[in-house]
């Protein structure tokens, strides 16, 4: 195309500046902080190199948070993909009222996570909650170490499955209907068509959705912070919540930044993992 | 009245050379056409003249001034695109007015100029319509209107007729010609359709692989093709190319398979092999024996209305020829054929250039 | 599938999605003494008292104003900055496009927790703590990847010849952007605007960290930190939730197709 005019670069300059100031510079700052012992109240700042990172793996609270985060991520993402696929297949077959159903399905995704967390906290209420009333039980969902994390997962599944379902529906729409017809004429059954035609063609989109969801789940904060605050007894404390507590409640900016840096690196590895699968698939 | 000079133009995309060492002058007021198969570099050349792409080396001069480094708007050119590239969100009026608005002309001028152009192109009744509400031919006119409204120095047209149906295309050709005569603006036209090129232009350049094969008025390209490529590309159906060997130079006698022909009007220097070109309309086919004629077998008969083309085979030789009116032939029939000895074109087989 | 099965499935999906909201709405109509009795499910003595008290005894009006301003400013800024970049990436000849897009994509994966502490220190240094601008600046940056990604796809879908025609007609690259390509990308712009607005309306972590008073506090923080005297004021929280949910439901129903278009342009084509 035309013109190697340097003026063309002015168009991306604002983005570059904003990205530099609000993402790159803070990230470098984060790395710097994570190599220091820094406390905001006592105004301490001392270079400790990798001490913070070494300490991570001897910190039982960090290890629990890591375990919680992985559990939350694996369980919620697998449930969301499965359930999302079922809803997507159903929506794709829906001939009338698809618009309205899609809009309804979008609502949980669109409301603030904080609102849905509060909503579910009330539903889970041990004394006056709707769940216990409808199930006729008296379970302290958010107060029991066993139930609390699963209750949080259940809420997250409710909130994000719609997003998954709608993206997968869009993916299903890209599969030409001739393909289904051809397969039917070739004598393939429903399940066979799903496994041999729909799933392979949907694979790239499933991977993209998995990428988004895994990263989102791994960095989960608001949902659990509002629902349980990390309790009871730290059984729902995730890495983001732990990092936040260390940073802004105990004001240990050095160690807190090391945890944040760890989360950043995990998310980076997760993305690289999925992107490499995606690229291999396209080759 | 602008004269365009291309001086040693070269264009590379990475390692690929699209245009190579091209020199050419397009005269003021001329209707000049680049014709060639797809990928020959003709559209790139047009974009270079427009300033939509940068030349790798060389110079482009408008009336002697170097415009190579100027942007399209500074060159004051107008362009009609193959897809018309009308702005879908603007009415016909706004589309035509756009080049004037960008140049900040006052509202009265804009209004009167747009109406003048609309009158010229028969668009008066469509000014409030959107492009999607127009037929292909109407869109084409709007694209033309947008180009002529500001009286540019140069008109550039990139296959402007190729999205129209065959009938409309022929009508629009006549209109383009008329428009050019009325406006007198230097026009550079690009097409892959040789018939379009011949019927529209003062001069035509045939391009192949980024090089000019031949430049000249349509009649010259047709009557004296400079290379075998031009010979087969210009004219429809294509010229027959046959291999022969020179038996005698004065008088010229050339042998092909088991027959001998004597083209007239040639004085050649080379010996050995030669390529003979003859247009189908210069080969006569008959069911009756012909003087200086040969026999052949009919392979395919192809009636196209006014004429009937016939493919004939003799040994290893295969020819297309024009059949006389009123003949009825079936594939497999025996016929007689004869060449018009004054209508041969001779080419050097090593350079593929005209002798 | 039989019609009955299909209807049942629709009802199930709808109930699953809206059920919690209905319960929230019912709760918001209950006077406080009815909260602690189940059954009955429905309020026997429905009241709008909770809605009034959200505004009367709490500064919820101001909080809604904060959220509206922050989300609007973010949307405008993000679209202004993002559409310029998207246009350049789609139509102009600049080097390193692939690299820039890859970087943009990686920014969208940044965990907020990773930048919240340095940003907090920067904002404190700039004296922007507890202002709208602290949030607008952060939200604009983190919504830019989505904006650039979606709009680049939209600009790419506009035929190149239209862009070239604008240049030949005398436009500078910026005029071609403003007068021709931007109007044509309007569907993409509105889809992006909705998504960016929803993102800024809902964000919690940065808002929780950068705001400290009602001066700049946004809705999610307001609801998360809803003050109660002795116990959690569930009825008022429900009323507040309903108030902030209604505009979102309206937007979702009005622009359902646009939103899905935007989301899929971001994910499927990418």
Tab-separated table of N, CA and C in Angstrom, chain B residues 143-198:
chain	number	residue	atom	x	y	z
B	143	UNK	N	-19.688	6.732	-10.107
B	143	UNK	CA	-18.234	6.675	-9.943
B	143	UNK	C	-17.559	7.609	-10.950
B	144	UNK	N	-18.066	7.614	-12.179
B	144	UNK	CA	-17.529	8.518	-13.196
B	144	UNK	C	-17.762	9.964	-12.788
B	145	UNK	N	-18.977	10.231	-12.288
B	145	UNK	CA	-19.327	11.587	-11.888
B	145	UNK	C	-18.395	12.099	-10.811
B	146	UNK	N	-18.103	11.222	-9.829
B	146	UNK	CA	-17.228	11.621	-8.741
B	146	UNK	C	-15.838	11.939	-9.283
B	147	UNK	N	-15.448	11.229	-10.373
B	147	UNK	CA	-14.118	11.454	-10.926
B	147	UNK	C	-14.054	12.756	-11.726
B	148	UNK	N	-15.131	13.060	-12.491
B	148	UNK	CA	-15.006	14.212	-13.392
B	148	UNK	C	-15.418	15.526	-12.743
B	149	UNK	N	-16.059	15.466	-11.563
B	149	UNK	CA	-16.657	16.670	-11.020
B	149	UNK	C	-15.633	17.778	-10.767
B	150	UNK	N	-14.410	17.401	-10.443
B	150	UNK	CA	-13.469	18.477	-10.101
B	150	UNK	C	-12.466	18.742	-11.212
B	151	UNK	N	-12.750	18.239	-12.432
B	151	UNK	CA	-11.866	18.452	-13.578
B	151	UNK	C	-10.413	18.193	-13.214
B	152	UNK	N	-10.059	16.955	-12.989
B	152	UNK	CA	-8.682	16.640	-12.590
B	152	UNK	C	-7.748	16.776	-13.784
B	153	UNK	N	-6.456	16.738	-13.497
B	153	UNK	CA	-5.477	16.779	-14.591
B	153	UNK	C	-5.492	15.461	-15.355
B	154	UNK	N	-5.695	14.378	-14.609
B	154	UNK	CA	-5.594	13.050	-15.214
B	154	UNK	C	-6.715	12.162	-14.685
B	155	UNK	N	-7.255	11.365	-15.583
B	155	UNK	CA	-8.252	10.350	-15.233
B	155	UNK	C	-7.613	8.999	-15.203
B	156	UNK	N	-7.837	8.246	-14.144
B	156	UNK	CA	-7.305	6.888	-14.107
B	156	UNK	C	-8.489	5.930	-13.965
B	157	UNK	N	-8.525	4.906	-14.781
B	157	UNK	CA	-9.645	3.964	-14.701
B	157	UNK	C	-9.118	2.548	-14.631
B	158	UNK	N	-9.500	1.859	-13.557
B	158	UNK	CA	-9.030	0.499	-13.325
B	158	UNK	C	-10.160	-0.486	-13.613
B	159	UNK	N	-10.164	-1.061	-14.782
B	159	UNK	CA	-11.189	-2.020	-15.193
B	159	UNK	C	-12.594	-1.529	-14.841
B	160	UNK	N	-12.962	-0.330	-15.232
B	160	UNK	CA	-14.221	0.221	-14.729
B	160	UNK	C	-15.448	-0.494	-15.271
B	161	UNK	N	-15.307	-1.223	-16.357
B	161	UNK	CA	-16.501	-1.819	-16.962
B	161	UNK	C	-16.647	-3.304	-16.653
B	162	UNK	N	-15.674	-3.875	-15.950
B	162	UNK	CA	-15.673	-5.339	-15.892
B	162	UNK	C	-16.752	-5.903	-14.970
B	163	UNK	N	-17.378	-5.055	-14.122
B	163	UNK	CA	-18.463	-5.581	-13.297
B	163	UNK	C	-19.838	-5.417	-13.943
B	164	UNK	N	-19.848	-4.916	-15.173
B	164	UNK	CA	-21.144	-4.720	-15.836
B	164	UNK	C	-21.458	-5.926	-16.717
B	165	UNK	N	-22.742	-6.122	-17.036
B	165	UNK	CA	-23.032	-7.241	-17.925
B	165	UNK	C	-22.665	-6.850	-19.361
B	166	UNK	N	-22.552	-7.873	-20.220
B	166	UNK	CA	-21.924	-7.696	-21.526
B	166	UNK	C	-22.567	-6.577	-22.346
B	167	UNK	N	-23.871	-6.500	-22.324
B	167	UNK	CA	-24.597	-5.529	-23.129
B	167	UNK	C	-24.286	-4.101	-22.682
B	168	UNK	N	-24.366	-3.894	-21.353
B	168	UNK	CA	-24.138	-2.575	-20.776
B	168	UNK	C	-22.698	-2.126	-21.008
B	169	UNK	N	-21.808	-3.100	-20.994
B	169	UNK	CA	-20.401	-2.805	-21.155
B	169	UNK	C	-20.166	-2.128	-22.509
B	170	UNK	N	-20.810	-2.682	-23.533
B	170	UNK	CA	-20.629	-2.127	-24.874
B	170	UNK	C	-21.227	-0.718	-24.949
B	171	UNK	N	-22.388	-0.519	-24.313
B	171	UNK	CA	-23.000	0.818	-24.302
B	171	UNK	C	-22.097	1.824	-23.596
B	172	UNK	N	-21.533	1.387	-22.457
B	172	UNK	CA	-20.724	2.315	-21.659
B	172	UNK	C	-19.446	2.703	-22.386
B	173	UNK	N	-18.917	1.782	-23.193
B	173	UNK	CA	-17.726	2.092	-23.980
B	173	UNK	C	-17.967	3.341	-24.817
B	174	UNK	N	-19.092	3.333	-25.519
B	174	UNK	CA	-19.407	4.474	-26.382
B	174	UNK	C	-19.513	5.740	-25.550
B	175	UNK	N	-20.122	5.609	-24.353
B	175	UNK	CA	-20.297	6.792	-23.511
B	175	UNK	C	-18.971	7.329	-23.004
B	176	UNK	N	-18.086	6.393	-22.621
B	176	UNK	CA	-16.767	6.816	-22.133
B	176	UNK	C	-16.037	7.595	-23.208
B	177	UNK	N	-16.151	7.092	-24.449
B	177	UNK	CA	-15.479	7.735	-25.561
B	177	UNK	C	-15.999	9.149	-25.779
B	178	UNK	N	-17.321	9.248	-25.694
B	178	UNK	CA	-17.962	10.545	-25.891
B	178	UNK	C	-17.528	11.514	-24.781
B	179	UNK	N	-17.547	10.995	-23.565
B	179	UNK	CA	-17.187	11.802	-22.401
B	179	UNK	C	-15.753	12.310	-22.533
B	180	UNK	N	-14.879	11.437	-22.986
B	180	UNK	CA	-13.486	11.817	-23.135
B	180	UNK	C	-13.336	12.925	-24.180
B	181	UNK	N	-14.119	12.802	-25.255
B	181	UNK	CA	-14.042	13.810	-26.307
B	181	UNK	C	-14.526	15.159	-25.773
B	182	UNK	N	-15.581	15.130	-24.959
B	182	UNK	CA	-16.143	16.375	-24.431
B	182	UNK	C	-15.219	17.034	-23.414
B	183	UNK	N	-14.587	16.208	-22.552
B	183	UNK	CA	-13.804	16.776	-21.460
B	183	UNK	C	-12.358	17.036	-21.853
B	184	UNK	N	-11.851	16.210	-22.756
B	184	UNK	CA	-10.473	16.401	-23.228
B	184	UNK	C	-9.434	16.244	-22.139
B	185	UNK	N	-9.682	15.347	-21.183
B	185	UNK	CA	-8.711	15.136	-20.098
B	185	UNK	C	-7.914	13.866	-20.388
B	186	UNK	N	-6.605	13.942	-20.168
B	186	UNK	CA	-5.744	12.778	-20.366
B	186	UNK	C	-6.288	11.601	-19.546
B	187	UNK	N	-6.479	10.463	-20.204
B	187	UNK	CA	-7.090	9.328	-19.520
B	187	UNK	C	-6.194	8.105	-19.634
B	188	UNK	N	-5.928	7.476	-18.487
B	188	UNK	CA	-5.168	6.229	-18.498
B	188	UNK	C	-6.114	5.123	-18.046
B	189	UNK	N	-6.228	4.114	-18.889
B	189	UNK	CA	-7.255	3.104	-18.706
B	189	UNK	C	-6.572	1.749	-18.590
B	190	UNK	N	-7.101	0.908	-17.709
B	190	UNK	CA	-6.515	-0.421	-17.540
B	190	UNK	C	-7.587	-1.465	-17.759
B	191	UNK	N	-7.284	-2.466	-18.570
B	191	UNK	CA	-8.257	-3.541	-18.776
B	191	UNK	C	-7.540	-4.815	-19.162
B	192	UNK	N	-8.234	-5.938	-18.984
B	192	UNK	CA	-7.658	-7.202	-19.458
B	192	UNK	C	-8.324	-7.593	-20.776
B	193	UNK	N	-9.288	-6.757	-21.201
B	193	UNK	CA	-10.111	-7.090	-22.358
B	193	UNK	C	-9.557	-6.353	-23.581
B	194	UNK	N	-8.921	-7.090	-24.504
B	194	UNK	CA	-8.245	-6.455	-25.630
B	194	UNK	C	-9.231	-5.721	-26.535
B	195	UNK	N	-10.436	-6.262	-26.639
B	195	UNK	CA	-11.422	-5.636	-27.515
B	195	UNK	C	-11.778	-4.240	-26.982
B	196	UNK	N	-11.962	-4.181	-25.631
B	196	UNK	CA	-12.244	-2.912	-24.979
B	196	UNK	C	-11.098	-1.927	-25.233
B	197	UNK	N	-9.881	-2.422	-25.088
B	197	UNK	CA	-8.710	-1.578	-25.273
B	197	UNK	C	-8.680	-1.012	-26.696
B	198	UNK	N	-8.898	-1.882	-27.684
B	198	UNK	CA	-8.825	-1.436	-29.069
B	198	UNK	C	-9.925	-0.442	-29.391
